[in-house]
PDB file of C-alpha atoms in Angstrom:
ATOM      1  CA  UNK A   1     -18.817 -12.091  36.941  1.00 65.00           C
ATOM      2  CA  UNK A   2     -19.201 -15.469  35.290  1.00 87.00           C
ATOM      3  CA  UNK A   3     -17.331 -18.731  34.902  1.00 95.00           C
ATOM      4  CA  UNK A   4     -13.583 -18.205  34.630  1.00 97.00           C
ATOM      5  CA  UNK A   5     -12.521 -20.001  31.456  1.00 98.00           C
ATOM      6  CA  UNK A   6      -9.056 -20.551  30.018  1.00 98.00           C
ATOM      7  CA  UNK A   7      -9.686 -21.593  26.423  1.00 98.00           C
ATOM      8  CA  UNK A   8      -7.338 -23.712  24.308  1.00 98.00           C
ATOM      9  CA  UNK A   9      -8.191 -23.560  20.601  1.00 98.00           C
ATOM     10  CA  UNK A  10      -6.860 -24.165  17.115  1.00 96.00           C
ATOM     11  CA  UNK A  11      -8.871 -21.180  15.834  1.00 96.00           C
ATOM     12  CA  UNK A  12     -10.976 -22.340  12.963  1.00 96.00           C
ATOM     13  CA  UNK A  13     -14.366 -20.818  12.227  1.00 98.00           C
ATOM     14  CA  UNK A  14     -16.135 -22.796  14.942  1.00 97.00           C
ATOM     15  CA  UNK A  15     -13.482 -21.679  17.465  1.00 98.00           C
ATOM     16  CA  UNK A  16     -14.168 -18.070  16.477  1.00 98.00           C
ATOM     17  CA  UNK A  17     -17.905 -18.616  16.967  1.00 98.00           C
ATOM     18  CA  UNK A  18     -17.175 -19.958  20.458  1.00 98.00           C
ATOM     19  CA  UNK A  19     -15.068 -16.880  21.243  1.00 98.00           C
ATOM     20  CA  UNK A  20     -17.847 -14.605  20.003  1.00 98.00           C
ATOM     21  CA  UNK A  21     -20.340 -16.475  22.179  1.00 98.00           C
ATOM     22  CA  UNK A  22     -18.037 -16.053  25.179  1.00 97.00           C
ATOM     23  CA  UNK A  23     -17.583 -12.358  24.452  1.00 97.00           C
ATOM     24  CA  UNK A  24     -21.350 -11.794  24.417  1.00 97.00           C
ATOM     25  CA  UNK A  25     -22.416 -14.029  27.311  1.00 97.00           C
ATOM     26  CA  UNK A  26     -22.553 -12.218  30.653  1.00 94.00           C
ATOM     27  CA  UNK A  27     -21.947 -15.406  32.649  1.00 97.00           C
ATOM     28  CA  UNK A  28     -18.852 -16.554  30.746  1.00 97.00           C
ATOM     29  CA  UNK A  29     -15.572 -14.811  31.444  1.00 97.00           C
ATOM     30  CA  UNK A  30     -12.864 -15.986  29.056  1.00 97.00           C
ATOM     31  CA  UNK A  31      -9.803 -14.931  31.019  1.00 97.00           C
ATOM     32  CA  UNK A  32      -7.186 -16.183  28.547  1.00 97.00           C
ATOM     33  CA  UNK A  33      -6.800 -17.868  25.162  1.00 98.00           C
ATOM     34  CA  UNK A  34      -4.114 -20.365  24.117  1.00 98.00           C
ATOM     35  CA  UNK A  35      -3.847 -20.306  20.309  1.00 97.00           C
ATOM     36  CA  UNK A  36      -2.499 -23.511  18.752  1.00 97.00           C
ATOM     37  CA  UNK A  37      -1.822 -25.033  15.365  1.00 97.00           C
ATOM     38  CA  UNK A  38      -4.679 -27.112  13.965  1.00 96.00           C
ATOM     39  CA  UNK A  39      -7.223 -25.783  11.533  1.00 96.00           C
ATOM     40  CA  UNK A  40      -4.682 -23.101  10.580  1.00 97.00           C
ATOM     41  CA  UNK A  41      -0.982 -22.522  11.389  1.00 96.00           C
ATOM     42  CA  UNK A  42      -0.249 -21.154  14.868  1.00 96.00           C
ATOM     43  CA  UNK A  43       0.913 -17.736  13.621  1.00 95.00           C
ATOM     44  CA  UNK A  44      -2.383 -17.284  11.786  1.00 96.00           C
ATOM     45  CA  UNK A  45      -4.344 -18.459  14.813  1.00 96.00           C
ATOM     46  CA  UNK A  46      -2.612 -15.848  16.991  1.00 96.00           C
ATOM     47  CA  UNK A  47      -3.420 -13.103  14.492  1.00 96.00           C
ATOM     48  CA  UNK A  48      -7.085 -14.104  14.321  1.00 96.00           C
ATOM     49  CA  UNK A  49      -7.576 -14.099  18.091  1.00 97.00           C
ATOM     50  CA  UNK A  50      -5.910 -10.689  18.285  1.00 95.00           C
ATOM     51  CA  UNK A  51      -8.199  -9.441  15.499  1.00 95.00           C
ATOM     52  CA  UNK A  52     -11.290 -10.724  17.308  1.00 96.00           C
ATOM     53  CA  UNK A  53     -10.220  -9.184  20.619  1.00 95.00           C
ATOM     54  CA  UNK A  54      -9.798  -5.807  18.945  1.00 93.00           C
ATOM     55  CA  UNK A  55     -13.190  -6.136  17.268  1.00 95.00           C
ATOM     56  CA  UNK A  56     -14.900  -6.897  20.590  1.00 96.00           C
ATOM     57  CA  UNK A  57     -12.804  -4.533  22.740  1.00 94.00           C
ATOM     58  CA  UNK A  58     -11.145  -7.353  24.668  1.00 93.00           C
ATOM     59  CA  UNK A  59      -7.513  -6.341  24.330  1.00 89.00           C
ATOM     60  CA  UNK A  60      -6.962  -6.974  28.028  1.00 93.00           C
ATOM     61  CA  UNK A  61      -7.471 -10.744  27.633  1.00 95.00           C
ATOM     62  CA  UNK A  62      -4.043 -12.407  27.354  1.00 96.00           C
ATOM     63  CA  UNK A  63      -3.284 -14.542  24.305  1.00 96.00           C
ATOM     64  CA  UNK A  64      -0.731 -17.311  24.806  1.00 97.00           C
ATOM     65  CA  UNK A  65       1.338 -18.781  21.997  1.00 95.00           C
ATOM     66  CA  UNK A  66       0.495 -22.482  21.994  1.00 96.00           C
ATOM     67  CA  UNK A  67       1.889 -25.513  20.214  1.00 97.00           C
ATOM     68  CA  UNK A  68       3.175 -25.360  16.657  1.00 96.00           C
ATOM     69  CA  UNK A  69       3.507 -29.123  16.161  1.00 97.00           C
ATOM     70  CA  UNK A  70       1.873 -32.234  17.665  1.00 97.00           C
ATOM     71  CA  UNK A  71       3.689 -34.442  20.168  1.00 96.00           C
ATOM     72  CA  UNK A  72       3.997 -37.027  17.388  1.00 94.00           C
ATOM     73  CA  UNK A  73       6.500 -34.681  15.690  1.00 94.00           C
ATOM     74  CA  UNK A  74       4.634 -34.693  12.385  1.00 95.00           C
ATOM     75  CA  UNK A  75       3.875 -31.703  10.217  1.00 95.00           C
ATOM     76  CA  UNK A  76       0.244 -30.659  10.786  1.00 94.00           C
ATOM     77  CA  UNK A  77      -2.450 -30.783   8.131  1.00 93.00           C
ATOM     78  CA  UNK A  78      -4.403 -27.527   7.768  1.00 96.00           C
ATOM     79  CA  UNK A  79      -7.924 -27.002   6.428  1.00 94.00           C
ATOM     80  CA  UNK A  80      -8.246 -23.659   4.575  1.00 94.00           C
ATOM     81  CA  UNK A  81     -11.020 -25.098   2.409  1.00 95.00           C
ATOM     82  CA  UNK A  82     -13.152 -25.364   5.559  1.00 96.00           C
ATOM     83  CA  UNK A  83     -11.937 -22.475   7.706  1.00 97.00           C
ATOM     84  CA  UNK A  84     -10.041 -20.099   5.429  1.00 96.00           C
ATOM     85  CA  UNK A  85      -6.383 -19.161   5.681  1.00 96.00           C
ATOM     86  CA  UNK A  86      -6.777 -17.580   9.121  1.00 97.00           C
ATOM     87  CA  UNK A  87      -9.832 -19.397  10.456  1.00 97.00           C
ATOM     88  CA  UNK A  88     -11.946 -16.388   9.483  1.00 97.00           C
ATOM     89  CA  UNK A  89     -13.279 -17.591   6.145  1.00 96.00           C
ATOM     90  CA  UNK A  90     -12.219 -15.172   3.421  1.00 96.00           C
ATOM     91  CA  UNK A  91     -11.179 -12.466   5.914  1.00 96.00           C
ATOM     92  CA  UNK A  92      -7.458 -11.664   6.244  1.00 95.00           C
ATOM     93  CA  UNK A  93      -6.853  -9.815   9.542  1.00 94.00           C
ATOM     94  CA  UNK A  94      -4.640  -6.740   9.460  1.00 87.00           C
ATOM     95  CA  UNK A  95      -3.053  -6.921  12.910  1.00 84.00           C
ATOM     96  CA  UNK A  96       0.426  -6.820  14.369  1.00 79.00           C
ATOM     97  CA  UNK A  97       0.762  -9.504  17.027  1.00 75.00           C
ATOM     98  CA  UNK A  98       4.401  -8.879  17.882  1.00 68.00           C
ATOM     99  CA  UNK A  99       4.803  -7.900  21.519  1.00 66.00           C
ATOM    100  CA  UNK A 100       1.161  -8.682  22.280  1.00 73.00           C
ATOM    101  CA  UNK A 101       1.480 -12.455  22.780  1.00 87.00           C
ATOM    102  CA  UNK A 102       2.274 -14.119  26.095  1.00 88.00           C
ATOM    103  CA  UNK A 103       4.913 -16.827  26.473  1.00 91.00           C
ATOM    104  CA  UNK A 104       3.506 -20.340  26.698  1.00 94.00           C
ATOM    105  CA  UNK A 105       5.271 -21.191  29.948  1.00 91.00           C
ATOM    106  CA  UNK A 106       3.616 -18.195  31.636  1.00 95.00           C
ATOM    107  CA  UNK A 107       0.378 -20.183  31.562  1.00 96.00           C
ATOM    108  CA  UNK A 108       1.520 -21.900  34.766  1.00 96.00           C
ATOM    109  CA  UNK A 109       1.534 -18.725  36.867  1.00 95.00           C
ATOM    110  CA  UNK A 110      -1.699 -17.679  35.149  1.00 95.00           C
ATOM    111  CA  UNK A 111      -3.454 -20.907  36.200  1.00 96.00           C
ATOM    112  CA  UNK A 112      -1.995 -20.622  39.695  1.00 96.00           C
ATOM    113  CA  UNK A 113      -3.451 -17.121  40.077  1.00 95.00           C
ATOM    114  CA  UNK A 114      -6.998 -18.397  39.502  1.00 95.00           C
ATOM    115  CA  UNK A 115      -6.753 -21.603  41.499  1.00 87.00           C
ATOM    116  CA  UNK A 116      -9.864 -23.727  41.864  1.00 93.00           C
ATOM    117  CA  UNK A 117     -12.193 -21.212  40.232  1.00 96.00           C
ATOM    118  CA  UNK A 118     -10.664 -21.850  36.794  1.00 98.00           C
ATOM    119  CA  UNK A 119     -12.294 -24.072  34.159  1.00 98.00           C
ATOM    120  CA  UNK A 120     -10.269 -25.186  31.136  1.00 98.00           C
ATOM    121  CA  UNK A 121     -12.106 -25.621  27.845  1.00 98.00           C
ATOM    122  CA  UNK A 122     -10.168 -27.245  24.998  1.00 98.00           C
ATOM    123  CA  UNK A 123     -11.738 -26.889  21.553  1.00 98.00           C
ATOM    124  CA  UNK A 124      -8.724 -27.725  19.380  1.00 97.00           C
ATOM    125  CA  UNK A 125      -5.780 -30.095  19.199  1.00 98.00           C
ATOM    126  CA  UNK A 126      -4.763 -31.237  22.666  1.00 98.00           C
ATOM    127  CA  UNK A 127      -0.999 -30.736  22.327  1.00 98.00           C
ATOM    128  CA  UNK A 128      -0.679 -27.608  24.473  1.00 98.00           C
ATOM    129  CA  UNK A 129      -2.983 -28.936  27.170  1.00 98.00           C
ATOM    130  CA  UNK A 130      -1.031 -32.197  27.301  1.00 98.00           C
ATOM    131  CA  UNK A 131       2.215 -30.229  27.559  1.00 98.00           C
ATOM    132  CA  UNK A 132       0.883 -28.476  30.648  1.00 98.00           C
ATOM    133  CA  UNK A 133       0.188 -31.853  32.276  1.00 98.00           C
ATOM    134  CA  UNK A 134       3.681 -33.056  31.376  1.00 97.00           C
ATOM    135  CA  UNK A 135       5.313 -30.022  33.005  1.00 96.00           C
ATOM    136  CA  UNK A 136       2.845 -29.117  35.769  1.00 97.00           C
ATOM    137  CA  UNK A 137       0.824 -32.171  36.763  1.00 96.00           C
ATOM    138  CA  UNK A 138       0.252 -31.029  40.349  1.00 96.00           C
ATOM    139  CA  UNK A 139      -0.756 -27.538  39.278  1.00 97.00           C
ATOM    140  CA  UNK A 140      -3.226 -28.917  36.723  1.00 97.00           C
ATOM    141  CA  UNK A 141      -4.927 -30.884  39.482  1.00 96.00           C
ATOM    142  CA  UNK A 142      -5.998 -27.562  41.014  1.00 96.00           C
ATOM    143  CA  UNK A 143      -8.190 -26.678  38.011  1.00 97.00           C
ATOM    144  CA  UNK A 144     -11.891 -27.005  38.791  1.00 97.00           C
ATOM    145  CA  UNK A 145     -12.944 -28.899  35.639  1.00 98.00           C
ATOM    146  CA  UNK A 146     -11.997 -29.727  32.065  1.00 98.00           C
ATOM    147  CA  UNK A 147     -14.182 -29.743  28.933  1.00 98.00           C
ATOM    148  CA  UNK A 148     -12.715 -31.192  25.737  1.00 98.00           C
ATOM    149  CA  UNK A 149     -14.203 -31.166  22.256  1.00 98.00           C
ATOM    150  CA  UNK A 150     -13.093 -34.357  20.587  1.00 98.00           C
ATOM    151  CA  UNK A 151     -13.762 -37.951  19.732  1.00 98.00           C
ATOM    152  CA  UNK A 152     -16.480 -39.873  17.937  1.00 98.00           C
ATOM    153  CA  UNK A 153     -18.107 -42.783  19.780  1.00 98.00           C
ATOM    154  CA  UNK A 154     -19.910 -45.245  17.476  1.00 96.00           C
ATOM    155  CA  UNK A 155     -20.592 -42.440  14.976  1.00 97.00           C
ATOM    156  CA  UNK A 156     -18.655 -41.503  11.808  1.00 97.00           C
ATOM    157  CA  UNK A 157     -15.460 -39.515  12.248  1.00 97.00           C
ATOM    158  CA  UNK A 158     -14.680 -36.377  10.263  1.00 96.00           C
ATOM    159  CA  UNK A 159     -11.073 -37.270   9.325  1.00 96.00           C
ATOM    160  CA  UNK A 160     -11.300 -41.048   8.984  1.00 97.00           C
ATOM    161  CA  UNK A 161     -14.383 -43.288   9.159  1.00 97.00           C
ATOM    162  CA  UNK A 162     -13.876 -43.598  12.918  1.00 97.00           C
ATOM    163  CA  UNK A 163     -11.694 -40.667  14.017  1.00 98.00           C
ATOM    164  CA  UNK A 164     -12.432 -37.041  14.868  1.00 98.00           C
ATOM    165  CA  UNK A 165      -9.941 -34.300  13.931  1.00 97.00           C
ATOM    166  CA  UNK A 166      -8.739 -33.177  17.380  1.00 98.00           C
ATOM    167  CA  UNK A 167      -8.069 -36.737  18.544  1.00 98.00           C
ATOM    168  CA  UNK A 168      -6.636 -37.834  15.192  1.00 97.00           C
ATOM    169  CA  UNK A 169      -4.128 -34.962  14.934  1.00 97.00           C
ATOM    170  CA  UNK A 170      -2.283 -35.829  18.151  1.00 98.00           C
ATOM    171  CA  UNK A 171      -3.443 -39.067  19.806  1.00 98.00           C
ATOM    172  CA  UNK A 172      -0.373 -39.003  22.064  1.00 98.00           C
ATOM    173  CA  UNK A 173      -1.549 -35.713  23.566  1.00 98.00           C
ATOM    174  CA  UNK A 174      -5.066 -37.083  23.964  1.00 98.00           C
ATOM    175  CA  UNK A 175      -3.729 -40.045  25.934  1.00 97.00           C
ATOM    176  CA  UNK A 176      -1.814 -37.706  28.269  1.00 98.00           C
ATOM    177  CA  UNK A 177      -4.924 -35.627  28.955  1.00 98.00           C
ATOM    178  CA  UNK A 178      -7.206 -38.647  29.438  1.00 97.00           C
ATOM    179  CA  UNK A 179      -4.681 -40.204  31.811  1.00 96.00           C
ATOM    180  CA  UNK A 180      -4.145 -37.171  34.042  1.00 96.00           C
ATOM    181  CA  UNK A 181      -7.151 -34.840  33.808  1.00 97.00           C
ATOM    182  CA  UNK A 182      -9.762 -35.004  36.539  1.00 96.00           C
ATOM    183  CA  UNK A 183     -13.408 -33.915  36.352  1.00 97.00           C
ATOM    184  CA  UNK A 184     -13.235 -34.158  32.547  1.00 98.00           C
ATOM    185  CA  UNK A 185     -16.212 -33.975  30.207  1.00 98.00           C
ATOM    186  CA  UNK A 186     -15.752 -35.006  26.572  1.00 98.00           C
ATOM    187  CA  UNK A 187     -17.986 -33.319  23.998  1.00 98.00           C
ATOM    188  CA  UNK A 188     -17.700 -35.574  20.912  1.00 98.00           C
ATOM    189  CA  UNK A 189     -19.122 -35.495  17.394  1.00 98.00           C
ATOM    190  CA  UNK A 190     -22.087 -37.470  18.757  1.00 98.00           C
ATOM    191  CA  UNK A 191     -23.525 -34.185  20.004  1.00 98.00           C
ATOM    192  CA  UNK A 192     -21.593 -31.438  18.216  1.00 98.00           C
ATOM    193  CA  UNK A 193     -22.701 -32.627  14.775  1.00 97.00           C
ATOM    194  CA  UNK A 194     -26.270 -32.036  15.961  1.00 98.00           C
ATOM    195  CA  UNK A 195     -25.633 -28.493  17.246  1.00 98.00           C
ATOM    196  CA  UNK A 196     -26.645 -27.029  13.894  1.00 98.00           C
ATOM    197  CA  UNK A 197     -26.993 -23.327  13.182  1.00 98.00           C
ATOM    198  CA  UNK A 198     -29.068 -22.825  10.045  1.00 98.00           C
ATOM    199  CA  UNK A 199     -28.590 -20.001   7.573  1.00 96.00           C
ATOM    200  CA  UNK A 200     -31.955 -18.605   8.674  1.00 97.00           C
ATOM    201  CA  UNK A 201     -30.576 -18.365  12.200  1.00 98.00           C
ATOM    202  CA  UNK A 202     -27.396 -16.715  10.903  1.00 98.00           C
ATOM    203  CA  UNK A 203     -29.374 -14.137   8.918  1.00 98.00           C
ATOM    204  CA  UNK A 204     -31.571 -13.305  11.908  1.00 98.00           C
ATOM    205  CA  UNK A 205     -28.520 -12.875  14.155  1.00 98.00           C
ATOM    206  CA  UNK A 206     -26.922 -10.623  11.537  1.00 97.00           C
ATOM    207  CA  UNK A 207     -30.011  -8.381  11.469  1.00 96.00           C
ATOM    208  CA  UNK A 208     -29.609  -7.706  15.182  1.00 95.00           C
ATOM    209  CA  UNK A 209     -25.993  -6.621  14.688  1.00 94.00           C
ATOM    210  CA  UNK A 210     -24.701  -7.768  18.066  1.00 96.00           C
ATOM    211  CA  UNK A 211     -22.581 -10.733  16.945  1.00 97.00           C
ATOM    212  CA  UNK A 212     -20.110  -8.917  14.718  1.00 95.00           C
ATOM    213  CA  UNK A 213     -18.290 -11.065  12.138  1.00 97.00           C
ATOM    214  CA  UNK A 214     -20.598 -14.054  12.594  1.00 97.00           C
ATOM    215  CA  UNK A 215     -22.388 -13.963   9.236  1.00 97.00           C
ATOM    216  CA  UNK A 216     -19.420 -13.738   6.845  1.00 97.00           C
ATOM    217  CA  UNK A 217     -17.529 -16.536   8.566  1.00 98.00           C
ATOM    218  CA  UNK A 218     -20.568 -18.826   8.855  1.00 98.00           C
ATOM    219  CA  UNK A 219     -21.519 -18.163   5.225  1.00 97.00           C
ATOM    220  CA  UNK A 220     -18.034 -19.428   4.307  1.00 97.00           C
ATOM    221  CA  UNK A 221     -18.346 -22.393   6.682  1.00 97.00           C
ATOM    222  CA  UNK A 222     -21.772 -23.378   5.388  1.00 97.00           C
ATOM    223  CA  UNK A 223     -20.580 -23.216   1.774  1.00 96.00           C
ATOM    224  CA  UNK A 224     -18.154 -26.036   2.548  1.00 95.00           C
ATOM    225  CA  UNK A 225     -20.783 -28.192   4.250  1.00 95.00           C
ATOM    226  CA  UNK A 226     -23.326 -27.510   1.497  1.00 94.00           C
ATOM    227  CA  UNK A 227     -20.827 -28.526  -1.173  1.00 94.00           C
ATOM    228  CA  UNK A 228     -19.984 -31.707   0.700  1.00 93.00           C
ATOM    229  CA  UNK A 229     -23.621 -32.514   1.391  1.00 93.00           C
ATOM    230  CA  UNK A 230     -26.311 -30.660  -0.626  1.00 94.00           C
ATOM    231  CA  UNK A 231     -28.845 -31.660   2.048  1.00 94.00           C
ATOM    232  CA  UNK A 232     -26.915 -29.941   4.859  1.00 93.00           C
ATOM    233  CA  UNK A 233     -29.289 -27.853   6.969  1.00 93.00           C
ATOM    234  CA  UNK A 234     -26.596 -25.613   8.437  1.00 96.00           C
ATOM    235  CA  UNK A 235     -23.226 -25.553  10.170  1.00 97.00           C
ATOM    236  CA  UNK A 236     -22.290 -27.618  13.251  1.00 97.00           C
ATOM    237  CA  UNK A 237     -21.140 -25.563  16.231  1.00 98.00           C
ATOM    238  CA  UNK A 238     -18.639 -28.052  17.658  1.00 98.00           C
ATOM    239  CA  UNK A 239     -16.762 -25.527  19.758  1.00 98.00           C
ATOM    240  CA  UNK A 240     -19.554 -23.192  20.802  1.00 98.00           C
ATOM    241  CA  UNK A 241     -21.422 -26.184  22.250  1.00 98.00           C
ATOM    242  CA  UNK A 242     -18.324 -27.180  24.214  1.00 98.00           C
ATOM    243  CA  UNK A 243     -18.000 -23.680  25.687  1.00 98.00           C
ATOM    244  CA  UNK A 244     -21.710 -23.687  26.531  1.00 98.00           C
ATOM    245  CA  UNK A 245     -21.495 -27.051  28.329  1.00 98.00           C
ATOM    246  CA  UNK A 246     -20.050 -25.864  31.684  1.00 97.00           C
ATOM    247  CA  UNK A 247     -22.782 -23.258  32.033  1.00 96.00           C
ATOM    248  CA  UNK A 248     -25.659 -25.369  30.682  1.00 96.00           C
ATOM    249  CA  UNK A 249     -24.985 -29.032  31.528  1.00 96.00           C
ATOM    250  CA  UNK A 250     -28.717 -29.746  31.301  1.00 96.00           C
ATOM    251  CA  UNK A 251     -28.431 -29.553  27.494  1.00 98.00           C
ATOM    252  CA  UNK A 252     -26.415 -32.768  27.457  1.00 98.00           C
ATOM    253  CA  UNK A 253     -26.952 -36.346  28.538  1.00 98.00           C
ATOM    254  CA  UNK A 254     -23.689 -37.932  29.655  1.00 98.00           C
ATOM    255  CA  UNK A 255     -22.319 -41.268  30.783  1.00 96.00           C
ATOM    256  CA  UNK A 256     -19.138 -41.876  32.792  1.00 95.00           C
ATOM    257  CA  UNK A 257     -17.001 -44.530  31.123  1.00 94.00           C
ATOM    258  CA  UNK A 258     -13.366 -45.554  30.663  1.00 94.00           C
ATOM    259  CA  UNK A 259     -12.032 -44.000  27.440  1.00 96.00           C
ATOM    260  CA  UNK A 260      -9.177 -45.141  25.224  1.00 95.00           C
ATOM    261  CA  UNK A 261      -7.645 -43.616  22.097  1.00 97.00           C
ATOM    262  CA  UNK A 262      -5.860 -45.661  19.434  1.00 97.00           C
ATOM    263  CA  UNK A 263      -2.214 -44.598  19.143  1.00 96.00           C
ATOM    264  CA  UNK A 264      -1.439 -45.868  15.609  1.00 92.00           C
ATOM    265  CA  UNK A 265       0.787 -43.589  13.544  1.00 89.00           C
ATOM    266  CA  UNK A 266      -1.021 -44.575  10.355  1.00 89.00           C
ATOM    267  CA  UNK A 267      -4.298 -46.112   9.278  1.00 93.00           C
ATOM    268  CA  UNK A 268      -7.924 -45.132   9.635  1.00 95.00           C
ATOM    269  CA  UNK A 269      -7.962 -46.313  13.251  1.00 97.00           C
ATOM    270  CA  UNK A 270      -5.503 -43.605  14.392  1.00 97.00           C
ATOM    271  CA  UNK A 271      -7.179 -41.396  16.987  1.00 97.00           C
ATOM    272  CA  UNK A 272     -10.219 -43.662  17.242  1.00 98.00           C
ATOM    273  CA  UNK A 273     -11.956 -42.985  20.560  1.00 98.00           C
ATOM    274  CA  UNK A 274     -13.301 -46.042  22.362  1.00 97.00           C
ATOM    275  CA  UNK A 275     -15.552 -46.098  25.421  1.00 95.00           C
ATOM    276  CA  UNK A 276     -15.821 -49.362  27.326  1.00 91.00           C
ATOM    277  CA  UNK A 277     -19.515 -50.074  27.866  1.00 89.00           C
ATOM    278  CA  UNK A 278     -19.238 -53.739  28.870  1.00 86.00           C
ATOM    279  CA  UNK A 279     -21.588 -54.148  31.850  1.00 81.00           C
ATOM    280  CA  UNK A 280     -19.941 -57.337  33.091  1.00 78.00           C
ATOM    281  CA  UNK A 281     -16.421 -55.955  33.430  1.00 76.00           C
ATOM    282  CA  UNK A 282     -15.220 -54.997  36.896  1.00 75.00           C
ATOM    283  CA  UNK A 283     -12.845 -52.128  36.319  1.00 68.00           C
ATOM    284  CA  UNK A 284      -9.835 -51.616  38.502  1.00 66.00           C
ATOM    285  CA  UNK A 285     -10.376 -49.237  41.400  1.00 62.00           C
ATOM    286  CA  UNK A 286      -7.972 -46.741  39.854  1.00 68.00           C
ATOM    287  CA  UNK A 287      -9.453 -47.084  36.355  1.00 77.00           C
ATOM    288  CA  UNK A 288     -10.282 -43.535  35.355  1.00 89.00           C
ATOM    289  CA  UNK A 289     -13.679 -42.739  33.911  1.00 93.00           C
ATOM    290  CA  UNK A 290     -14.694 -39.582  32.075  1.00 96.00           C
ATOM    291  CA  UNK A 291     -18.078 -38.092  31.290  1.00 97.00           C
ATOM    292  CA  UNK A 292     -18.986 -38.406  27.617  1.00 98.00           C
ATOM    293  CA  UNK A 293     -21.881 -36.449  26.126  1.00 98.00           C
ATOM    294  CA  UNK A 294     -24.067 -38.740  24.022  1.00 98.00           C
ATOM    295  CA  UNK A 295     -27.297 -36.797  23.598  1.00 98.00           C
ATOM    296  CA  UNK A 296     -28.197 -33.134  22.988  1.00 98.00           C
ATOM    297  CA  UNK A 297     -31.401 -31.271  23.747  1.00 98.00           C
ATOM    298  CA  UNK A 298     -31.422 -29.208  20.565  1.00 98.00           C
ATOM    299  CA  UNK A 299     -34.268 -26.939  21.670  1.00 98.00           C
ATOM    300  CA  UNK A 300     -32.215 -25.807  24.641  1.00 98.00           C
ATOM    301  CA  UNK A 301     -29.157 -25.308  22.442  1.00 98.00           C
ATOM    302  CA  UNK A 302     -31.186 -23.222  19.994  1.00 98.00           C
ATOM    303  CA  UNK A 303     -32.671 -21.077  22.751  1.00 98.00           C
ATOM    304  CA  UNK A 304     -29.401 -20.395  24.536  1.00 98.00           C
ATOM    305  CA  UNK A 305     -27.370 -19.816  21.360  1.00 98.00           C
ATOM    306  CA  UNK A 306     -29.873 -17.427  19.799  1.00 98.00           C
ATOM    307  CA  UNK A 307     -30.516 -15.540  23.046  1.00 98.00           C
ATOM    308  CA  UNK A 308     -26.811 -14.837  23.520  1.00 98.00           C
ATOM    309  CA  UNK A 309     -26.073 -13.946  19.907  1.00 98.00           C
ATOM    310  CA  UNK A 310     -29.068 -11.606  19.504  1.00 97.00           C
ATOM    311  CA  UNK A 311     -29.669 -10.229  22.990  1.00 95.00           C
ATOM    312  CA  UNK A 312     -33.294 -11.326  22.714  1.00 95.00           C
ATOM    313  CA  UNK A 313     -35.121 -13.948  24.738  1.00 92.00           C
ATOM    314  CA  UNK A 314     -35.863 -17.206  22.913  1.00 93.00           C
TER     315      UNK A 314
END
């Protein structure tokens, strides 16, 4: 039995890769998935998780219907050119999700049943996670730890020059989570953009046949990055790295700092993540700090990713 993980995701290609990694890793036990809007509409995200669970014989893992809209009330922007219509590249899943999806509010009793052994990993928009804090703040304090993929600290964003997609889509939700989550580690673009899986790696994994579905979706993913940047060496595994972090913290170098997110409704600064690094400032005793990953040991990432996806030792 491994780490008990409740995963919140917006189910793009990198979310699917994280789910595949979790399905294959003996020390990671994804006990539930909350499927949200984000890279694709919520209904498509639900269908894709169901499809993946059937492919990997994980039908017993509950899928919760997450948020459909951000807390800002805006209509979401989707990214089929990056992730495909369903977050599976060109694949359209043929599944019937009716009657197989859990009600969102049942997450509370689910979390309660696991108590302090549960880790929450958020690899998508933070709306659903924030909603849980709004409704069940005391219950959420019982969770062992939180890992959130999001933010860009002094590096280029991927939606605006300074903002990363998960933080940009719902900065209100991000503020709720940063205010109330304890034992939180942020995995930003600083490190996820460096967690590259090359096409040579993808082809080798495909030869071994263990990581079903991985090659067609990463071929689609890489095509986008290659078109955007002809010098791209591969595809960044934003979400797989975040799922790997609780089990392999030695891959990352972190600092604990106060974190703020710009709440503007418009403008390139919306969702901008800011860490206060001023050494001369005496922060208030109650000023919350969060761990932020700033450096990645790529050799360790390569070894652990390839070992899990192939079943071989690297």
